[in-house]
CSV table of C-alpha atoms and ligand atoms in Angstrom, one decimal:
chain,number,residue,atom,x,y,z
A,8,UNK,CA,-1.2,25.4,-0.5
A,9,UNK,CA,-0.2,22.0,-0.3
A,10,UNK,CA,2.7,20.7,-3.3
A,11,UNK,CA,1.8,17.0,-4.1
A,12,UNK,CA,3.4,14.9,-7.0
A,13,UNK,CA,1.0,12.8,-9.1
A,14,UNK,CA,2.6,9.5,-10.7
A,15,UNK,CA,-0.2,7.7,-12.9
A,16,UNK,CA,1.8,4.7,-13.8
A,17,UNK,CA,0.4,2.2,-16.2
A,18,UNK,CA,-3.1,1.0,-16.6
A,19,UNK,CA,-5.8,1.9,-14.7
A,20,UNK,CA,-3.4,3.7,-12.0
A,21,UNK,CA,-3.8,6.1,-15.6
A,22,UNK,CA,-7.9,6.2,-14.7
A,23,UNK,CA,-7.8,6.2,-10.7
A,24,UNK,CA,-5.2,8.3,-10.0
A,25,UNK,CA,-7.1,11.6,-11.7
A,26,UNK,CA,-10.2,10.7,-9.9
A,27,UNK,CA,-8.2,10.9,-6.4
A,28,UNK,CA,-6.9,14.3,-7.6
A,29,UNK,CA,-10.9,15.5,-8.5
A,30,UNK,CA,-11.6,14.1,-5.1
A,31,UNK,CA,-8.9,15.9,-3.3
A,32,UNK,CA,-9.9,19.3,-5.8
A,33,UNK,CA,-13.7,19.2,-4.4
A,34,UNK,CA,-12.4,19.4,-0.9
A,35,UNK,CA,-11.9,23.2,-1.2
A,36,UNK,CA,-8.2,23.0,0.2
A,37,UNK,CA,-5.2,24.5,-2.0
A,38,UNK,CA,-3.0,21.6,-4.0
A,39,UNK,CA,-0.5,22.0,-6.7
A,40,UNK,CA,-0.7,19.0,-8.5
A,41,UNK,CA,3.1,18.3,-10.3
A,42,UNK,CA,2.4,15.5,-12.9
A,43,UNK,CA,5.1,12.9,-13.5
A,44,UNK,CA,5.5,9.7,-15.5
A,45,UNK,CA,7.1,6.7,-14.7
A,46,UNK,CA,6.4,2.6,-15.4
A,47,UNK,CA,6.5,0.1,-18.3
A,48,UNK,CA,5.2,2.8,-21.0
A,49,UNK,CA,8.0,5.4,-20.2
A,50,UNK,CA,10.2,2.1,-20.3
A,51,UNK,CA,8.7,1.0,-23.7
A,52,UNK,CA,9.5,5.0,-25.0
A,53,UNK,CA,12.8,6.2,-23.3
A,54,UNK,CA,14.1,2.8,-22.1
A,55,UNK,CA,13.7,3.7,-18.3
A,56,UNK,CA,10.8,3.0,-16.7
A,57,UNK,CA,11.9,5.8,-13.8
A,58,UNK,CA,14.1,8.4,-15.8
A,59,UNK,CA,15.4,10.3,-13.2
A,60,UNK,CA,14.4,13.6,-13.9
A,61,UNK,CA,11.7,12.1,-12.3
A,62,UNK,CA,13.1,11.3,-9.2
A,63,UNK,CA,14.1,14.6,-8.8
A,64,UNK,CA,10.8,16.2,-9.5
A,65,UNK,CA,8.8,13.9,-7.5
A,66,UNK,CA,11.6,14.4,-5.0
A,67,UNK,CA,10.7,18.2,-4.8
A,68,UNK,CA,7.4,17.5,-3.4
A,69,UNK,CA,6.8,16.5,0.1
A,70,UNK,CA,4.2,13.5,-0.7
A,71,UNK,CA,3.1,11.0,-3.5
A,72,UNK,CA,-0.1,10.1,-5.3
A,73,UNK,CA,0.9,7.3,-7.0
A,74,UNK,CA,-1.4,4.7,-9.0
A,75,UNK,CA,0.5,1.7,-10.5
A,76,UNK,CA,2.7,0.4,-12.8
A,77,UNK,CA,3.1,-2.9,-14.5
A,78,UNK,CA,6.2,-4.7,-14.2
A,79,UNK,CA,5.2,-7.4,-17.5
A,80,UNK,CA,7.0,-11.2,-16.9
A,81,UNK,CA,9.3,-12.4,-19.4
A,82,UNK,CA,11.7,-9.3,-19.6
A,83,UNK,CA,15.0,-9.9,-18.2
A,84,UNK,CA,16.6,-6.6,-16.6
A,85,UNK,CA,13.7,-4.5,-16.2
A,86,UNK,CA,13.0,-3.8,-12.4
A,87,UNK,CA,9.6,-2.7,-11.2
A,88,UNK,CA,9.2,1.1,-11.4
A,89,UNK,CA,7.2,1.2,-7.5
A,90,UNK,CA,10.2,-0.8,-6.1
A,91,UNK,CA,12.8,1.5,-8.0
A,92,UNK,CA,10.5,4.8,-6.7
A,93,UNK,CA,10.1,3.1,-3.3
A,94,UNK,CA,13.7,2.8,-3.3
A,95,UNK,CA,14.8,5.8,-4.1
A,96,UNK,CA,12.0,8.2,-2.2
A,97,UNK,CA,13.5,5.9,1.3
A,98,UNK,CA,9.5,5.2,1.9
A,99,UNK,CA,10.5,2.0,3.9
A,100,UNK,CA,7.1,1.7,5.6
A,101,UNK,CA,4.2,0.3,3.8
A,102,UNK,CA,1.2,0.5,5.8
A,103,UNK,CA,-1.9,-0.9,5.0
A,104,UNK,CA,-5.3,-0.9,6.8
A,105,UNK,CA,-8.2,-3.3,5.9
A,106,UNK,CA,-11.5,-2.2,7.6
A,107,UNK,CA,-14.7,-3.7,7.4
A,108,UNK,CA,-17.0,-1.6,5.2
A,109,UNK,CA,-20.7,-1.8,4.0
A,110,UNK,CA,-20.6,-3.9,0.5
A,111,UNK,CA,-22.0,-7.3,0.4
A,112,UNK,CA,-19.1,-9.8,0.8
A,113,UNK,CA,-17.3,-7.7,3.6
A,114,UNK,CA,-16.7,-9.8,6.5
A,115,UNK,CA,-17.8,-7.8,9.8
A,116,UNK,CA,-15.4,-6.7,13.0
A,117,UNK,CA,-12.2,-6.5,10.7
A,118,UNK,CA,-9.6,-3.8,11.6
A,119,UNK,CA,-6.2,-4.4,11.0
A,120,UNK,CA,-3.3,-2.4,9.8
A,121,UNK,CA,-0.3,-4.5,7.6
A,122,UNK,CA,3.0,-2.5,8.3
A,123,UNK,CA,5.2,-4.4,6.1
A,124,UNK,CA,9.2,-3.4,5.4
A,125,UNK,CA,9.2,-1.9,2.2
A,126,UNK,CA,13.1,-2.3,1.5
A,127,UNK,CA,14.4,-5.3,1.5
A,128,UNK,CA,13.5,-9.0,2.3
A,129,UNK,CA,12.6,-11.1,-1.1
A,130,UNK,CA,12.4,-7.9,-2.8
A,131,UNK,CA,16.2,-6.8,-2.3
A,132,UNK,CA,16.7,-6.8,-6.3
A,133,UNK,CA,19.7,-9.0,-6.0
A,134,UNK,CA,19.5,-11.4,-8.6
A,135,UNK,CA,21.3,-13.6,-10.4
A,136,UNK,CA,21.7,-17.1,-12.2
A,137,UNK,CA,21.2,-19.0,-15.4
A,138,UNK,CA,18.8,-21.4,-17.3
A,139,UNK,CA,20.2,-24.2,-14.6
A,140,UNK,CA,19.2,-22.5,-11.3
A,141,UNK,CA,18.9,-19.0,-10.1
A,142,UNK,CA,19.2,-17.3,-6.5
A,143,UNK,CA,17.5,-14.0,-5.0
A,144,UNK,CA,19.0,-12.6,-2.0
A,145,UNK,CA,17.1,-12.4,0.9
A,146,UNK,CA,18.6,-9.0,2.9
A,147,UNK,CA,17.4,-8.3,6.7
A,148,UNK,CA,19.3,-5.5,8.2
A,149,UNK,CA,19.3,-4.5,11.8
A,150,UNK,CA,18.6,-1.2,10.8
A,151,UNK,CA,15.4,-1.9,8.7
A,152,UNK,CA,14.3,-4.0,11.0
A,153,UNK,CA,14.1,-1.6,14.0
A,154,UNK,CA,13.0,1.3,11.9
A,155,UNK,CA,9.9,-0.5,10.8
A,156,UNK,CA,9.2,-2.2,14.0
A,157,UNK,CA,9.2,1.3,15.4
A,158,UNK,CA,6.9,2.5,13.3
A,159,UNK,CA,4.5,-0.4,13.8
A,160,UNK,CA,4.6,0.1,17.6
A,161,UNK,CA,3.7,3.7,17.3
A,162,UNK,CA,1.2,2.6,15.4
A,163,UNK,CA,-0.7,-0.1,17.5
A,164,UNK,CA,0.2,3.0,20.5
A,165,UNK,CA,-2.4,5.1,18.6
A,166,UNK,CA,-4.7,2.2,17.9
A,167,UNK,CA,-5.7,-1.2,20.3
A,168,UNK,CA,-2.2,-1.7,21.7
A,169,UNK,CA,-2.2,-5.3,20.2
A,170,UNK,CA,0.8,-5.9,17.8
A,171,UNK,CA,1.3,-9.3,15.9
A,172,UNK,CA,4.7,-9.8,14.9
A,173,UNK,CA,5.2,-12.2,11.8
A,174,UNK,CA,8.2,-14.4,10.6
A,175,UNK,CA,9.1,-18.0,10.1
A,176,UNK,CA,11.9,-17.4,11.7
A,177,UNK,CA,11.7,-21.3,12.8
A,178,UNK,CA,13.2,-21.9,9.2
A,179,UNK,CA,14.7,-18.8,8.1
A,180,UNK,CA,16.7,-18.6,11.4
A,181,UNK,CA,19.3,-16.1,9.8
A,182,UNK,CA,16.6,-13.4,8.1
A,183,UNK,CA,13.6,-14.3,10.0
A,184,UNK,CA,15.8,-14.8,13.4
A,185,UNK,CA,17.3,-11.4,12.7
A,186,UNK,CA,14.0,-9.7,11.9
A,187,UNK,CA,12.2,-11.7,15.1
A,188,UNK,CA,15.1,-10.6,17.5
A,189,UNK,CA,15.1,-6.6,16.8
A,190,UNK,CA,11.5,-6.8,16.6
A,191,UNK,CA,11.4,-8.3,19.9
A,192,UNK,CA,13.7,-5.8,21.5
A,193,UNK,CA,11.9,-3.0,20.2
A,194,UNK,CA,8.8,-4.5,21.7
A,195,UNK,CA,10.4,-4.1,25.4
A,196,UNK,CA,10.4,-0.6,25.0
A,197,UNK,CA,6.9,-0.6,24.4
A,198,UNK,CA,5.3,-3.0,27.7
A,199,UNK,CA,1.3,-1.2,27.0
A,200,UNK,CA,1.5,-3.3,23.6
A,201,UNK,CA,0.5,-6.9,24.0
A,202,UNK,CA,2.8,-8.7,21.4
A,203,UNK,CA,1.5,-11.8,20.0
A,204,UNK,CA,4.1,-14.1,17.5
A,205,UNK,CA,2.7,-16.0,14.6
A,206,UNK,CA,4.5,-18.2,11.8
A,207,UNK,CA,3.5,-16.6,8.4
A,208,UNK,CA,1.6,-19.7,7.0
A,209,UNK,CA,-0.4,-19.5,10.3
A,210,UNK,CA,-1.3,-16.0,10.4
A,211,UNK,CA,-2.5,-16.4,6.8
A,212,UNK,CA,-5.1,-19.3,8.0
A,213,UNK,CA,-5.8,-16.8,10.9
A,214,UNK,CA,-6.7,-13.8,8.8
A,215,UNK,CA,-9.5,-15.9,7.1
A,216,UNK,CA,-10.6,-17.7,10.0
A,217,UNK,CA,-10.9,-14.8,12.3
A,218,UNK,CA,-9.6,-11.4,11.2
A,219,UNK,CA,-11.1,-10.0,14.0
A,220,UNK,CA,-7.9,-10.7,16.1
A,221,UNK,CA,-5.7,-8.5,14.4
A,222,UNK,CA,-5.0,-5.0,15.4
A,223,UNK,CA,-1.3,-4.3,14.0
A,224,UNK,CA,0.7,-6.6,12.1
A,225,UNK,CA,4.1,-6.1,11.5
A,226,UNK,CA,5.9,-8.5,8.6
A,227,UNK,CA,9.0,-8.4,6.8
A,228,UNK,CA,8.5,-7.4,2.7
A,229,UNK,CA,7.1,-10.3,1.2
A,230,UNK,CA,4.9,-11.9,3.9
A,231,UNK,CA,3.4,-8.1,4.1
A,232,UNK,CA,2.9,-7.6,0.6
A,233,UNK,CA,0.7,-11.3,0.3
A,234,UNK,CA,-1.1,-11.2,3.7
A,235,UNK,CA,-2.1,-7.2,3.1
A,236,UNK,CA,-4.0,-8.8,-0.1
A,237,UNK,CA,-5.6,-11.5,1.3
A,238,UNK,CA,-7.3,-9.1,4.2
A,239,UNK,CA,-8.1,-6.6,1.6
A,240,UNK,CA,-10.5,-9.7,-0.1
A,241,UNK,CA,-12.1,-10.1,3.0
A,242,UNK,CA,-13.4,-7.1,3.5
A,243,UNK,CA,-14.6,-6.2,-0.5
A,244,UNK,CA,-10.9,-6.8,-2.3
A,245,UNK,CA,-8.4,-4.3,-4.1
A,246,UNK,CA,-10.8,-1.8,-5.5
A,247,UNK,CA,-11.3,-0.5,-1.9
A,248,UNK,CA,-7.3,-1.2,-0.1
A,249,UNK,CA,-5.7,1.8,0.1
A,250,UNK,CA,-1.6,2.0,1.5
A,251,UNK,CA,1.0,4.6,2.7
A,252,UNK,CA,4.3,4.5,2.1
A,253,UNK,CA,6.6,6.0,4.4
A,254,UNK,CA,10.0,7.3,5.2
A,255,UNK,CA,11.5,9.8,7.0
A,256,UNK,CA,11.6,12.5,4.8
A,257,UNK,CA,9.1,11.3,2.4
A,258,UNK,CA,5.3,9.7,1.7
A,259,UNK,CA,3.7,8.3,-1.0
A,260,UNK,CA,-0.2,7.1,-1.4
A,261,UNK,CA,-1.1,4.4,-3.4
A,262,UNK,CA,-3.7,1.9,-3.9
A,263,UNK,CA,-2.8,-1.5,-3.0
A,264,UNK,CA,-3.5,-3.2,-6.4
A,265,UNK,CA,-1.5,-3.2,-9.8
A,266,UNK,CA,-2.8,-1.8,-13.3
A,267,UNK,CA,-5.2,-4.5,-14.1
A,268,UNK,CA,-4.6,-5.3,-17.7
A,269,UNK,CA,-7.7,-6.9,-17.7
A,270,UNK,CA,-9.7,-3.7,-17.2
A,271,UNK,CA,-7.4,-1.2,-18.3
A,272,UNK,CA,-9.1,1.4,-20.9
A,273,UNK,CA,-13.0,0.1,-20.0
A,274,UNK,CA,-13.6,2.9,-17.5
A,275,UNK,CA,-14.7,0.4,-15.1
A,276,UNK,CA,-11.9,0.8,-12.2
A,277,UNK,CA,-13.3,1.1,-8.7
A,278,UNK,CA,-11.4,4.6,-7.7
A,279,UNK,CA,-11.8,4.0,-4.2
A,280,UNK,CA,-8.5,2.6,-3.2
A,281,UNK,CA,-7.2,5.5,-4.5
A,282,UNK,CA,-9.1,8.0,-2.8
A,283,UNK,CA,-9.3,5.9,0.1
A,284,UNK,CA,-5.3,6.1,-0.7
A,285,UNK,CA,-5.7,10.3,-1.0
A,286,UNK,CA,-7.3,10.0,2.5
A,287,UNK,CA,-4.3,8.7,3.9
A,288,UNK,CA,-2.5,11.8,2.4
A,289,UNK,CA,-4.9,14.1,4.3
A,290,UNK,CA,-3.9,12.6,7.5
A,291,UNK,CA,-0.4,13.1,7.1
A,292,UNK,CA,-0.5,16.3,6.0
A,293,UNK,CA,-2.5,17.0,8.9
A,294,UNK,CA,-6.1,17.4,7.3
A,295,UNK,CA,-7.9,15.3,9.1
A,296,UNK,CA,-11.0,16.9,9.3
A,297,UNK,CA,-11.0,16.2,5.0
A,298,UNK,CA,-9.8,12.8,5.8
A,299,UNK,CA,-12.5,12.3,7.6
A,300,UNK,CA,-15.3,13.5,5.3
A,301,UNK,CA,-13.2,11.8,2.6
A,302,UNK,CA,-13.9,8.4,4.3
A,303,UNK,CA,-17.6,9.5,5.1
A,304,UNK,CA,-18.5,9.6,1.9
A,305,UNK,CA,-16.8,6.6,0.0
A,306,UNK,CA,-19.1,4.9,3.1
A,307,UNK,CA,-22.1,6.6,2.3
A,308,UNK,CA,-21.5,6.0,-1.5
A,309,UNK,CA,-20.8,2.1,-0.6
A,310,UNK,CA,-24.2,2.1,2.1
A,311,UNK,CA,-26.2,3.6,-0.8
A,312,UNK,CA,-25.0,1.2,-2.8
A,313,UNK,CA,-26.4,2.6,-6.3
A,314,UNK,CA,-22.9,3.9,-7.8
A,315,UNK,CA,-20.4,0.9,-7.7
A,316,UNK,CA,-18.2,-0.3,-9.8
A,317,UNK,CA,-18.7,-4.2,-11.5
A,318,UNK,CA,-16.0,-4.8,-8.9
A,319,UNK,CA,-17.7,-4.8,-5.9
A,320,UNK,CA,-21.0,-6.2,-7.6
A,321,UNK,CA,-22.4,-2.4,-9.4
A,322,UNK,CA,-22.5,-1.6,-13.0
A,323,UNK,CA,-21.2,1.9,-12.4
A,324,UNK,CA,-18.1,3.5,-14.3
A,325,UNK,CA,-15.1,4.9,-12.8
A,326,UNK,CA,-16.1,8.6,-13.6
A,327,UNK,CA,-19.5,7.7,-11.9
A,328,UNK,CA,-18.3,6.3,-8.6
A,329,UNK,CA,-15.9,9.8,-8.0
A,330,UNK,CA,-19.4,12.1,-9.2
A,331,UNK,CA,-21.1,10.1,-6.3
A,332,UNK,CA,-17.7,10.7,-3.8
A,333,UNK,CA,-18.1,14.0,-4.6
A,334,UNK,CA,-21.7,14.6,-4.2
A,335,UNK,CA,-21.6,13.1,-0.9
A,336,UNK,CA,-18.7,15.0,0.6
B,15,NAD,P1,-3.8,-6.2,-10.1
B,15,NAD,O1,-3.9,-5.7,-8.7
B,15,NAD,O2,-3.5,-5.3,-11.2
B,15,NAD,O3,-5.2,-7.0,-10.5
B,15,NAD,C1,-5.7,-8.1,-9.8
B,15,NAD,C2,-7.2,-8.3,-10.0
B,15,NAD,O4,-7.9,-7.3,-9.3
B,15,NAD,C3,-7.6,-8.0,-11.5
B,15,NAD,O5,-8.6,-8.9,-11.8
B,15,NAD,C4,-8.1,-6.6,-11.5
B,15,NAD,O6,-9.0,-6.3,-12.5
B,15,NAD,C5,-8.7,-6.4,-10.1
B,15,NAD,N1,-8.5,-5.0,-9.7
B,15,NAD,C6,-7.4,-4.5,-9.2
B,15,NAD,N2,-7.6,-3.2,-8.9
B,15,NAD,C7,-8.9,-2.9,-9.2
B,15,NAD,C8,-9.7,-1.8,-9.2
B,15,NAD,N3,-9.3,-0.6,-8.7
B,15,NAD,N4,-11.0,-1.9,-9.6
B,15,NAD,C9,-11.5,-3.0,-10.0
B,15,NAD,N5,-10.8,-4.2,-10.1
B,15,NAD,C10,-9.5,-4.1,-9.7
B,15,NAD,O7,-2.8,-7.4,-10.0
B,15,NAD,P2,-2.1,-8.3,-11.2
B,15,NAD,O8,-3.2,-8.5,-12.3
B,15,NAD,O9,-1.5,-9.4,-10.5
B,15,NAD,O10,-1.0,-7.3,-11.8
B,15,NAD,C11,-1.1,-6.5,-13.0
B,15,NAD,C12,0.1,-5.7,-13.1
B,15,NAD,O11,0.2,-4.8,-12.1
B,15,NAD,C13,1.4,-6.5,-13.1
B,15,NAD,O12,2.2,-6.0,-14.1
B,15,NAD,C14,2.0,-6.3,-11.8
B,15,NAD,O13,3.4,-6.4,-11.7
B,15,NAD,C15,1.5,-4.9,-11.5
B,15,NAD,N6,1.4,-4.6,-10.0
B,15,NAD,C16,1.8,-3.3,-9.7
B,15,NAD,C17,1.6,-2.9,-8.4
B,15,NAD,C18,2.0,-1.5,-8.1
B,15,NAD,O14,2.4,-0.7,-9.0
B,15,NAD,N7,2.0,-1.1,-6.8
B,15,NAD,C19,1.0,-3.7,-7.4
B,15,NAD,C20,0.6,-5.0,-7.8
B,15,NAD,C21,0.8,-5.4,-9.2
């Protein structure tokens, strides 16, 4: 019996995130599902978009399905619920794989795995400043810099051996610098990887040109969070990019897009990334077998083509797509 915490969010994290959990359900294996709600409608209710009685139940479980949350512009002092959860579960790896599948605009002989720092970077939530000017604080620390480059050297170990590390540390010669340097002397204990060093705007002008070059690339926070996207477009965009967040003692699944406000409540969500996302949680847990089949039949569903979502060029609702999954599996 496997315990697994389920955090809808907002949106259409509200309409994907059941269908993972039907897709997991149809597998035969033993869950207990622990439902708990977090994001900008617990904010709008309780004034806390992450109450904590939430942290601690989520806490309780040993992995995550989470959907997404939106984090709306214009409100001063309200922090993203993911970051706040990412935070506070220590999930300081975000891993995310974009793989060539069979829908019509995926570009062939792409797969790469984005393992970007999850902590810090841009996205340290120190803020501050006035009408005139205002700062962010960019934080690389030794230690989240080694822990993460760890983890994406075990990684490329497991896959092609071929790591690209990412910076522009020829301008941020402090963060980047810092981030470039630990990475580096994690690489030397690790001579079967090839490492290869690209500037950030570079690698993104390499990912479109030819993706086929990457096997593991390893990015601070913010570089991660935009380069994971635009492979995920080449290769049939965020209806089918699934992510792992990982710590130590913790992992959470999610998809790699937001709530969609623009398709939220039409039923028309492509549930893939999130059971491509639930697939991720079968490996860790050691299921692979499921993981497998999992995959098998999201590629059977896409090869077959008559069950899509308008996403991904189909006319298919969301409840649709997960019958097919399930029928195939
Ligand atoms: P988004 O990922 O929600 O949507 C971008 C575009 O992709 C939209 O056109 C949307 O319709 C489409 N799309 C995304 N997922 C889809 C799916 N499963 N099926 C079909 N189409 C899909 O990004 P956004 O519009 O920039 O952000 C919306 C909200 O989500 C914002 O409040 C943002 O802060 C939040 N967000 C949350 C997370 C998260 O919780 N992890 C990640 C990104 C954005």
């Amino acid at each position: 019996m496997y315990d697994v915490a389920v955090v809808p969010g907002d949106g259409i994290g509200k309409e994907v995130v059941p269908e993972a959990v039907r897709a997991l359900e149809s597998t035969g294996l033993e869950f207990n599902f622990h439902r708990f709600d977090v994001g900008y409608e617990v904010f709008k209710r309780d004034g806390n978009p992450v109450p904590n009685e939430a942290i601690v139940g989520i806490k309780q479980n040993p992995v995550c399905l989470f959907g997404a949350t939106t984090t709306p512009l214009g409100i001063p002092n309200y922090s993203s619920a993911i970051l706040t959860l990412r935070k506070a579960l220590g999930v300081y790896a975000n891993i995310r794989p974009a793989k060539s599948c069979p829908v019509r605009w995926s570009r062939d002989g792409v797969d790469l795995v984005v393992v970007r720092e999850n902590t810090e970077g841009l996205y340290s939530g120190i803020e501050f400043g006035d009408r005139d000017r205002a700062y962010t604080l960019r934080v690389i620390s030794l230690e989240a810099s080694e822990r993460i480059a760890k983890c994406a050297f075990k990684l490329a170990m497991s896959r092609r051996r071929q790591l690209t590390l990412v910076t522009k540390a020829n301008v941020l010669r402090k963060t980047d610098g810092l981030f470039r340097d630990v990475s580096l002397g994690v690489a030397e204990e690790h001579p079967e990887v090839e490492v290869n060093e690209l500037l950030v705007d570079v690698a993104a002008m390499h990912i479109v040109m030819k993706p086929q070059i990457f096997d593991v690339i390893l990015a601070p926070n913010l570089y991660g969070d935009i380069l994971s996207d635009e492979a995920a477009g080449l290769v049939g965009g965020l209806g089918l990019a699934p992510s792992a967040s990982i710590g130590d003692d913790y992992a959470l699944f999610e998809p790699v897009h937001g709530s969609a406000p623009d398709i939220a409540g039409k039923g028309i969500a492509n549930p893939m990334a999130a059971i491509l996302s639930a697939k991720m949680m079968l490996e860790h847990i050691g299921e692979d077998k499921w993981a497998h089949k999992l995959e098998a039949a999201v590629i059977s569903v896409l090869m077959e083509g008559k069950h899509l979502t308008p996403d991904i060029g189909g006319n298919s609702t969301t409840l649709e797509v997960t019958d097919a999954i399930i029928k195939a599996l």
